[in-house]
Amino acid sequence: SSELTQDPAVSVALGQTVRITCQGASLRSYYASWHRQKPGQAPVVIIYGKNNRPSGIPDRFSGSRSGNTASLTITGAQAEDEADYYCNSRESSGAVVFGGGTKLTVL
Amino acid sequence: QVQLQESGPGLVKPSQTLSLTCTVSGGSVSSGDFSWSWIRQHPGQGLEWIGHIYYSGTTYFNPSLKSRLIISVDTSKNQLTLKLNSVTAADTAVYYCARSVEGYTYAWGHWGQGTLVTVSS
């Protein structure tokens, strides 16, 4: 099966913009979804499909894709955005693969 | 508002079968607009997709778990079930059930709180 690669840790200054990336061969064909997970909590979907945000997710979150890389961009990071972020995508078989996760620190 | 709640033994012995139930309220497992998934998280690690099922009964499984795995739905009880046999310590994890975003299988809009299953003698 294919893999999705994420940077283990990323930091951003409060109010600045940060991009969290996810790389993998499946992303050339399929969009990534992004989920945020805070300690002790279940994940929450942030972005899915081309760039869809569920209701309740602020518009400072956006998703994009270029080649084999998907990106989650947070424009104007807030303290409450500090969390682990996971990308996932599908494979041609219909299986799902997750990235290893990125721990975002807001300074 | 749909809610999902996992239940099952918190401790399973090696080589035995891990069985979990996800009870759904506020929504129907028979809905054709959603798929239902099991996802796990080993302690201190990332998310791992286990598998998902559509209302039709069609299932997709993680290839690394497929030979040990059964996922099913019980429409009469509005429940999702997971059975993983021949467990080892490597199956110790928090197990989540989740419902997909409407019309999109590969993102999950509703999750259970998760249940920790420890495999140990």
PDB file of C-alpha atoms in Angstrom:
ATOM      1  CA  SER A   1       0.000   0.000   0.000  1.00  0.00           C
ATOM      2  CA  SER A   2       1.077   3.591  -0.520  1.00  0.00           C
ATOM      3  CA  GLU A   3       2.101   5.922   2.263  1.00  0.00           C
ATOM      4  CA  LEU A   4       1.424   9.510   3.172  1.00  0.00           C
ATOM      5  CA  THR A   5       4.289  11.493   4.668  1.00  0.00           C
ATOM      6  CA  GLN A   6       3.854  14.411   7.033  1.00  0.00           C
ATOM      7  CA  ASP A   7       6.397  16.486   8.934  1.00  0.00           C
ATOM      8  CA  PRO A   8       6.254  15.305  12.554  1.00  0.00           C
ATOM      9  CA  ALA A   9       6.191  18.806  13.992  1.00  0.00           C
ATOM     10  CA  VAL A  10       5.572  22.342  12.787  1.00  0.00           C
ATOM     11  CA  SER A  11       5.409  25.607  14.702  1.00  0.00           C
ATOM     12  CA  VAL A  12       3.835  28.952  13.921  1.00  0.00           C
ATOM     13  CA  ALA A  13       3.702  32.292  15.646  1.00  0.00           C
ATOM     14  CA  LEU A  14       0.311  33.412  16.846  1.00  0.00           C
ATOM     15  CA  GLY A  15      -1.564  35.137  14.029  1.00  0.00           C
ATOM     16  CA  GLN A  16       0.808  33.991  11.312  1.00  0.00           C
ATOM     17  CA  THR A  17       0.165  31.607   8.433  1.00  0.00           C
ATOM     18  CA  VAL A  18       1.293  28.003   8.460  1.00  0.00           C
ATOM     19  CA  ARG A  19       1.170  25.262   5.871  1.00  0.00           C
ATOM     20  CA  ILE A  20       1.072  21.600   6.851  1.00  0.00           C
ATOM     21  CA  THR A  21       1.940  19.243   4.033  1.00  0.00           C
ATOM     22  CA  CYS A  22       1.204  15.657   3.161  1.00  0.00           C
ATOM     23  CA  GLN A  23       3.017  13.781   0.408  1.00  0.00           C
ATOM     24  CA  GLY A  24       2.151  10.555  -1.307  1.00  0.00           C
ATOM     25  CA  ALA A  25       1.561   8.945  -4.666  1.00  0.00           C
ATOM     26  CA  SER A  26      -2.174   8.542  -4.082  1.00  0.00           C
ATOM     27  CA  LEU A  27      -2.536  12.310  -3.874  1.00  0.00           C
ATOM     28  CA  ARG A  28      -1.861  12.572  -7.603  1.00  0.00           C
ATOM     29  CA  SER A  29      -5.258  10.976  -8.121  1.00  0.00           C
ATOM     30  CA  TYR A  30      -7.260  11.652  -4.974  1.00  0.00           C
ATOM     31  CA  TYR A  31      -7.814  14.546  -2.622  1.00  0.00           C
ATOM     32  CA  ALA A  32      -6.659  14.495   0.952  1.00  0.00           C
ATOM     33  CA  SER A  33      -8.850  14.995   3.963  1.00  0.00           C
ATOM     34  CA  TRP A  34      -7.548  16.646   7.098  1.00  0.00           C
ATOM     35  CA  HIS A  35      -8.511  15.925  10.685  1.00  0.00           C
ATOM     36  CA  ARG A  36      -7.451  17.742  13.813  1.00  0.00           C
ATOM     37  CA  GLN A  37      -6.999  15.918  17.099  1.00  0.00           C
ATOM     38  CA  LYS A  38      -6.488  17.476  20.491  1.00  0.00           C
ATOM     39  CA  PRO A  39      -5.156  15.453  23.443  1.00  0.00           C
ATOM     40  CA  GLY A  40      -7.649  12.987  24.810  1.00  0.00           C
ATOM     41  CA  GLN A  41     -10.237  13.787  22.146  1.00  0.00           C
ATOM     42  CA  ALA A  42     -11.503  12.139  19.009  1.00  0.00           C
ATOM     43  CA  PRO A  43     -10.409  13.666  15.715  1.00  0.00           C
ATOM     44  CA  VAL A  44     -12.449  16.367  14.023  1.00  0.00           C
ATOM     45  CA  VAL A  45     -12.673  16.785  10.260  1.00  0.00           C
ATOM     46  CA  ILE A  46     -11.292  20.109   9.059  1.00  0.00           C
ATOM     47  CA  ILE A  47     -11.092  19.772   5.276  1.00  0.00           C
ATOM     48  CA  TYR A  48     -12.315  17.146   2.831  1.00  0.00           C
ATOM     49  CA  GLY A  49     -12.514  16.819  -0.899  1.00  0.00           C
ATOM     50  CA  LYS A  50     -11.160  19.601  -3.079  1.00  0.00           C
ATOM     51  CA  ASN A  51     -11.439  22.201  -0.294  1.00  0.00           C
ATOM     52  CA  ASN A  52     -14.605  21.612   1.698  1.00  0.00           C
ATOM     53  CA  ARG A  53     -14.979  22.824   5.254  1.00  0.00           C
ATOM     54  CA  PRO A  54     -17.669  21.322   7.482  1.00  0.00           C
ATOM     55  CA  SER A  55     -19.940  23.777   9.224  1.00  0.00           C
ATOM     56  CA  GLY A  56     -18.299  25.187  12.304  1.00  0.00           C
ATOM     57  CA  ILE A  57     -14.779  25.068  10.897  1.00  0.00           C
ATOM     58  CA  PRO A  58     -13.388  28.605  10.535  1.00  0.00           C
ATOM     59  CA  ASP A  59     -12.495  29.870   7.094  1.00  0.00           C
ATOM     60  CA  ARG A  60      -8.886  30.366   8.157  1.00  0.00           C
ATOM     61  CA  PHE A  61      -8.499  26.670   7.299  1.00  0.00           C
ATOM     62  CA  SER A  62      -8.070  25.792   3.629  1.00  0.00           C
ATOM     63  CA  GLY A  63      -6.843  22.856   1.610  1.00  0.00           C
ATOM     64  CA  SER A  64      -5.010  22.538  -1.681  1.00  0.00           C
ATOM     65  CA  ARG A  65      -3.184  19.998  -3.783  1.00  0.00           C
ATOM     66  CA  SER A  66      -0.280  20.146  -6.205  1.00  0.00           C
ATOM     67  CA  GLY A  67       1.151  17.025  -7.763  1.00  0.00           C
ATOM     68  CA  ASN A  68       1.711  14.477  -5.026  1.00  0.00           C
ATOM     69  CA  THR A  69       1.442  17.003  -2.208  1.00  0.00           C
ATOM     70  CA  ALA A  70      -1.634  18.113  -0.304  1.00  0.00           C
ATOM     71  CA  SER A  71      -1.497  21.098   1.983  1.00  0.00           C
ATOM     72  CA  LEU A  72      -3.537  22.393   4.863  1.00  0.00           C
ATOM     73  CA  THR A  73      -3.102  26.117   5.328  1.00  0.00           C
ATOM     74  CA  ILE A  74      -4.073  27.997   8.452  1.00  0.00           C
ATOM     75  CA  THR A  75      -4.195  31.733   7.781  1.00  0.00           C
ATOM     76  CA  GLY A  76      -3.848  33.570  11.065  1.00  0.00           C
ATOM     77  CA  ALA A  77      -3.199  30.685  13.451  1.00  0.00           C
ATOM     78  CA  GLN A  78      -4.901  30.854  16.819  1.00  0.00           C
ATOM     79  CA  ALA A  79      -3.868  29.325  20.119  1.00  0.00           C
ATOM     80  CA  GLU A  80      -6.753  26.852  19.872  1.00  0.00           C
ATOM     81  CA  ASP A  81      -5.324  25.511  16.616  1.00  0.00           C
ATOM     82  CA  GLU A  82      -2.531  23.800  18.533  1.00  0.00           C
ATOM     83  CA  ALA A  83      -3.158  20.106  17.941  1.00  0.00           C
ATOM     84  CA  ASP A  84      -2.162  17.092  15.905  1.00  0.00           C
ATOM     85  CA  TYR A  85      -3.221  17.171  12.261  1.00  0.00           C
ATOM     86  CA  TYR A  86      -3.679  14.068  10.162  1.00  0.00           C
ATOM     87  CA  CYS A  87      -4.082  13.796   6.431  1.00  0.00           C
ATOM     88  CA  ASN A  88      -5.652  10.806   4.765  1.00  0.00           C
ATOM     89  CA  SER A  89      -6.554   9.777   1.285  1.00  0.00           C
ATOM     90  CA  ARG A  90      -7.913   6.828  -0.553  1.00  0.00           C
ATOM     91  CA  GLU A  91      -6.121   4.382  -2.782  1.00  0.00           C
ATOM     92  CA  SER A  92      -7.351   2.985  -6.071  1.00  0.00           C
ATOM     93  CA  SER A  93      -8.396  -0.184  -4.215  1.00  0.00           C
ATOM     94  CA  GLY A  94     -10.759   1.834  -2.054  1.00  0.00           C
ATOM     95  CA  ALA A  95      -8.578   1.435   1.009  1.00  0.00           C
ATOM     96  CA  VAL A  96      -7.681   4.415   3.157  1.00  0.00           C
ATOM     97  CA  VAL A  97      -4.233   5.536   4.201  1.00  0.00           C
ATOM     98  CA  PHE A  98      -3.337   8.053   6.885  1.00  0.00           C
ATOM     99  CA  GLY A  99      -0.285  10.218   7.229  1.00  0.00           C
ATOM    100  CA  GLY A 100       1.733   9.942  10.408  1.00  0.00           C
ATOM    101  CA  GLY A 101       0.429  13.233  11.746  1.00  0.00           C
ATOM    102  CA  THR A 102       1.886  16.681  12.338  1.00  0.00           C
ATOM    103  CA  LYS A 103       2.044  18.245  15.779  1.00  0.00           C
ATOM    104  CA  LEU A 104       1.333  21.947  15.410  1.00  0.00           C
ATOM    105  CA  THR A 105       2.655  24.286  18.065  1.00  0.00           C
ATOM    106  CA  VAL A 106       1.398  27.866  18.187  1.00  0.00           C
ATOM    107  CA  LEU A 107       4.029  30.101  19.723  1.00  0.00           C
TER     108      LEU A 107
ATOM    109  CA  GLN B   1     -27.446  15.218  16.306  1.00  0.00           C
ATOM    110  CA  VAL B   2     -25.918  11.835  15.558  1.00  0.00           C
ATOM    111  CA  GLN B   3     -23.911  10.219  18.333  1.00  0.00           C
ATOM    112  CA  LEU B   4     -21.713   7.135  18.270  1.00  0.00           C
ATOM    113  CA  GLN B   5     -20.707   5.106  21.292  1.00  0.00           C
ATOM    114  CA  GLU B   6     -18.208   2.263  21.294  1.00  0.00           C
ATOM    115  CA  SER B   7     -18.528  -0.558  23.790  1.00  0.00           C
ATOM    116  CA  GLY B   8     -16.790  -3.818  24.497  1.00  0.00           C
ATOM    117  CA  PRO B   9     -14.165  -5.471  26.672  1.00  0.00           C
ATOM    118  CA  GLY B  10     -11.250  -3.294  27.643  1.00  0.00           C
ATOM    119  CA  LEU B  11      -8.983  -6.292  28.047  1.00  0.00           C
ATOM    120  CA  VAL B  12      -8.560  -9.161  25.624  1.00  0.00           C
ATOM    121  CA  LYS B  13      -6.158 -12.075  25.913  1.00  0.00           C
ATOM    122  CA  PRO B  14      -3.654 -12.797  23.163  1.00  0.00           C
ATOM    123  CA  SER B  15      -4.936 -15.098  20.415  1.00  0.00           C
ATOM    124  CA  GLN B  16      -8.548 -14.318  21.308  1.00  0.00           C
ATOM    125  CA  THR B  17     -11.091 -12.248  19.375  1.00  0.00           C
ATOM    126  CA  LEU B  18     -11.567  -8.546  19.964  1.00  0.00           C
ATOM    127  CA  SER B  19     -15.246  -7.652  19.615  1.00  0.00           C
ATOM    128  CA  LEU B  20     -16.559  -4.110  19.713  1.00  0.00           C
ATOM    129  CA  THR B  21     -19.954  -2.564  19.144  1.00  0.00           C
ATOM    130  CA  CYS B  22     -20.731   0.974  18.071  1.00  0.00           C
ATOM    131  CA  THR B  23     -24.245   2.096  18.951  1.00  0.00           C
ATOM    132  CA  VAL B  24     -25.576   4.888  16.780  1.00  0.00           C
ATOM    133  CA  SER B  25     -28.218   7.339  17.924  1.00  0.00           C
ATOM    134  CA  GLY B  26     -29.726  10.242  16.049  1.00  0.00           C
ATOM    135  CA  GLY B  27     -29.076   8.579  12.709  1.00  0.00           C
ATOM    136  CA  SER B  28     -29.517   5.288  10.904  1.00  0.00           C
ATOM    137  CA  VAL B  29     -26.808   2.828   9.903  1.00  0.00           C
ATOM    138  CA  SER B  30     -29.108   2.018   6.978  1.00  0.00           C
ATOM    139  CA  SER B  31     -28.688   5.445   5.419  1.00  0.00           C
ATOM    140  CA  GLY B  32     -27.216   5.305   1.941  1.00  0.00           C
ATOM    141  CA  ASP B  33     -25.629   8.717   2.388  1.00  0.00           C
ATOM    142  CA  PHE B  34     -22.908   7.533   4.732  1.00  0.00           C
ATOM    143  CA  SER B  35     -20.298   4.867   5.276  1.00  0.00           C
ATOM    144  CA  TRP B  36     -19.312   3.557   8.687  1.00  0.00           C
ATOM    145  CA  SER B  37     -15.728   3.035   9.708  1.00  0.00           C
ATOM    146  CA  TRP B  38     -13.473   1.674  12.384  1.00  0.00           C
ATOM    147  CA  ILE B  39     -10.233   3.536  13.008  1.00  0.00           C
ATOM    148  CA  ARG B  40      -7.692   2.830  15.708  1.00  0.00           C
ATOM    149  CA  GLN B  41      -4.861   4.660  17.374  1.00  0.00           C
ATOM    150  CA  HIS B  42      -2.002   2.879  19.083  1.00  0.00           C
ATOM    151  CA  PRO B  43      -0.895   4.578  22.312  1.00  0.00           C
ATOM    152  CA  GLY B  44       0.960   7.785  21.527  1.00  0.00           C
ATOM    153  CA  GLN B  45       0.795   7.143  17.797  1.00  0.00           C
ATOM    154  CA  GLY B  46      -1.151   8.147  14.729  1.00  0.00           C
ATOM    155  CA  LEU B  47      -4.437   7.029  13.255  1.00  0.00           C
ATOM    156  CA  GLU B  48      -4.818   3.725  11.451  1.00  0.00           C
ATOM    157  CA  TRP B  49      -7.793   2.935   9.261  1.00  0.00           C
ATOM    158  CA  ILE B  50      -9.225  -0.509   9.966  1.00  0.00           C
ATOM    159  CA  GLY B  51     -12.073  -0.680   7.486  1.00  0.00           C
ATOM    160  CA  HIS B  52     -15.474   0.614   6.490  1.00  0.00           C
ATOM    161  CA  ILE B  53     -18.854  -0.653   5.432  1.00  0.00           C
ATOM    162  CA  TYR B  54     -21.630   0.767   3.296  1.00  0.00           C
ATOM    163  CA  TYR B  55     -25.333   0.303   3.904  1.00  0.00           C
ATOM    164  CA  SER B  56     -25.306  -2.243   1.097  1.00  0.00           C
ATOM    165  CA  GLY B  57     -22.982  -4.414   3.161  1.00  0.00           C
ATOM    166  CA  THR B  58     -19.987  -3.791   0.940  1.00  0.00           C
ATOM    167  CA  THR B  59     -16.829  -3.661   3.001  1.00  0.00           C
ATOM    168  CA  TYR B  60     -13.292  -2.415   2.526  1.00  0.00           C
ATOM    169  CA  PHE B  61     -10.523  -3.498   4.850  1.00  0.00           C
ATOM    170  CA  ASN B  62      -6.990  -2.488   5.680  1.00  0.00           C
ATOM    171  CA  PRO B  63      -4.919  -5.072   3.775  1.00  0.00           C
ATOM    172  CA  SER B  64      -2.741  -5.676   6.829  1.00  0.00           C
ATOM    173  CA  LEU B  65      -5.789  -6.651   8.905  1.00  0.00           C
ATOM    174  CA  LYS B  66      -8.079  -8.143   6.285  1.00  0.00           C
ATOM    175  CA  SER B  67      -7.443 -11.799   7.088  1.00  0.00           C
ATOM    176  CA  ARG B  68      -8.474 -11.306  10.737  1.00  0.00           C
ATOM    177  CA  LEU B  69     -11.302  -8.837  10.354  1.00  0.00           C
ATOM    178  CA  ILE B  70     -15.085  -8.762  10.185  1.00  0.00           C
ATOM    179  CA  ILE B  71     -17.104  -5.545  10.063  1.00  0.00           C
ATOM    180  CA  SER B  72     -20.860  -5.661   9.971  1.00  0.00           C
ATOM    181  CA  VAL B  73     -23.956  -3.632  10.701  1.00  0.00           C
ATOM    182  CA  ASP B  74     -27.004  -4.694  12.664  1.00  0.00           C
ATOM    183  CA  THR B  75     -29.841  -2.574  11.335  1.00  0.00           C
ATOM    184  CA  SER B  76     -32.306  -3.879  13.927  1.00  0.00           C
ATOM    185  CA  LYS B  77     -30.122  -2.536  16.719  1.00  0.00           C
ATOM    186  CA  ASN B  78     -28.661   0.380  14.731  1.00  0.00           C
ATOM    187  CA  GLN B  79     -25.166  -0.825  15.535  1.00  0.00           C
ATOM    188  CA  LEU B  80     -21.835  -1.281  13.840  1.00  0.00           C
ATOM    189  CA  THR B  81     -19.658  -4.185  14.939  1.00  0.00           C
ATOM    190  CA  LEU B  82     -15.976  -5.047  14.705  1.00  0.00           C
ATOM    191  CA  LYS B  83     -14.431  -8.454  15.197  1.00  0.00           C
ATOM    192  CA  LEU B  84     -10.683  -8.869  15.030  1.00  0.00           C
ATOM    193  CA  ASN B  85      -9.393 -12.353  15.710  1.00  0.00           C
ATOM    194  CA  SER B  86      -6.032 -13.755  16.763  1.00  0.00           C
ATOM    195  CA  VAL B  87      -5.090 -10.546  18.519  1.00  0.00           C
ATOM    196  CA  THR B  88      -1.613  -9.740  19.792  1.00  0.00           C
ATOM    197  CA  ALA B  89      -0.168  -6.934  21.870  1.00  0.00           C
ATOM    198  CA  ALA B  90       0.195  -4.985  18.618  1.00  0.00           C
ATOM    199  CA  ASP B  91      -3.588  -4.666  18.535  1.00  0.00           C
ATOM    200  CA  THR B  92      -3.613  -2.658  21.768  1.00  0.00           C
ATOM    201  CA  ALA B  93      -5.111   0.677  20.797  1.00  0.00           C
ATOM    202  CA  VAL B  94      -7.950   3.109  21.170  1.00  0.00           C
ATOM    203  CA  TYR B  95     -10.650   2.000  18.752  1.00  0.00           C
ATOM    204  CA  TYR B  96     -12.969   4.578  17.216  1.00  0.00           C
ATOM    205  CA  CYS B  97     -16.100   4.110  15.196  1.00  0.00           C
ATOM    206  CA  ALA B  98     -16.913   6.947  12.845  1.00  0.00           C
ATOM    207  CA  ARG B  99     -19.500   8.012  10.324  1.00  0.00           C
ATOM    208  CA  SER B 100     -18.381   9.532   7.072  1.00  0.00           C
ATOM    209  CA  VAL B 101     -19.177  12.996   5.924  1.00  0.00           C
ATOM    210  CA  GLU B 102     -22.402  12.885   3.914  1.00  0.00           C
ATOM    211  CA  GLY B 103     -21.681  11.596   0.438  1.00  0.00           C
ATOM    212  CA  TYR B 104     -17.938  11.362   0.985  1.00  0.00           C
ATOM    213  CA  THR B 105     -16.420   8.178   2.346  1.00  0.00           C
ATOM    214  CA  TYR B 106     -12.896   9.399   3.093  1.00  0.00           C
ATOM    215  CA  ALA B 107     -13.539  11.910   5.843  1.00  0.00           C
ATOM    216  CA  TRP B 108     -15.432  11.401   9.068  1.00  0.00           C
ATOM    217  CA  GLY B 109     -17.787  13.976  10.446  1.00  0.00           C
ATOM    218  CA  HIS B 110     -18.866  12.091  13.527  1.00  0.00           C
ATOM    219  CA  TRP B 111     -16.750   9.961  15.818  1.00  0.00           C
ATOM    220  CA  GLY B 112     -17.311   7.969  18.941  1.00  0.00           C
ATOM    221  CA  GLN B 113     -15.290   8.898  21.988  1.00  0.00           C
ATOM    222  CA  GLY B 114     -13.056   5.885  21.452  1.00  0.00           C
ATOM    223  CA  THR B 115     -12.497   2.847  23.613  1.00  0.00           C
ATOM    224  CA  LEU B 116      -9.135   1.552  24.779  1.00  0.00           C
ATOM    225  CA  VAL B 117      -8.577  -2.135  24.191  1.00  0.00           C
ATOM    226  CA  THR B 118      -5.562  -3.720  25.786  1.00  0.00           C
ATOM    227  CA  VAL B 119      -4.324  -7.112  24.647  1.00  0.00           C
ATOM    228  CA  SER B 120      -2.609  -8.827  27.518  1.00  0.00           C
ATOM    229  CA  SER B 121      -2.662 -12.100  29.387  1.00  0.00           C
TER     230      SER B 121
END
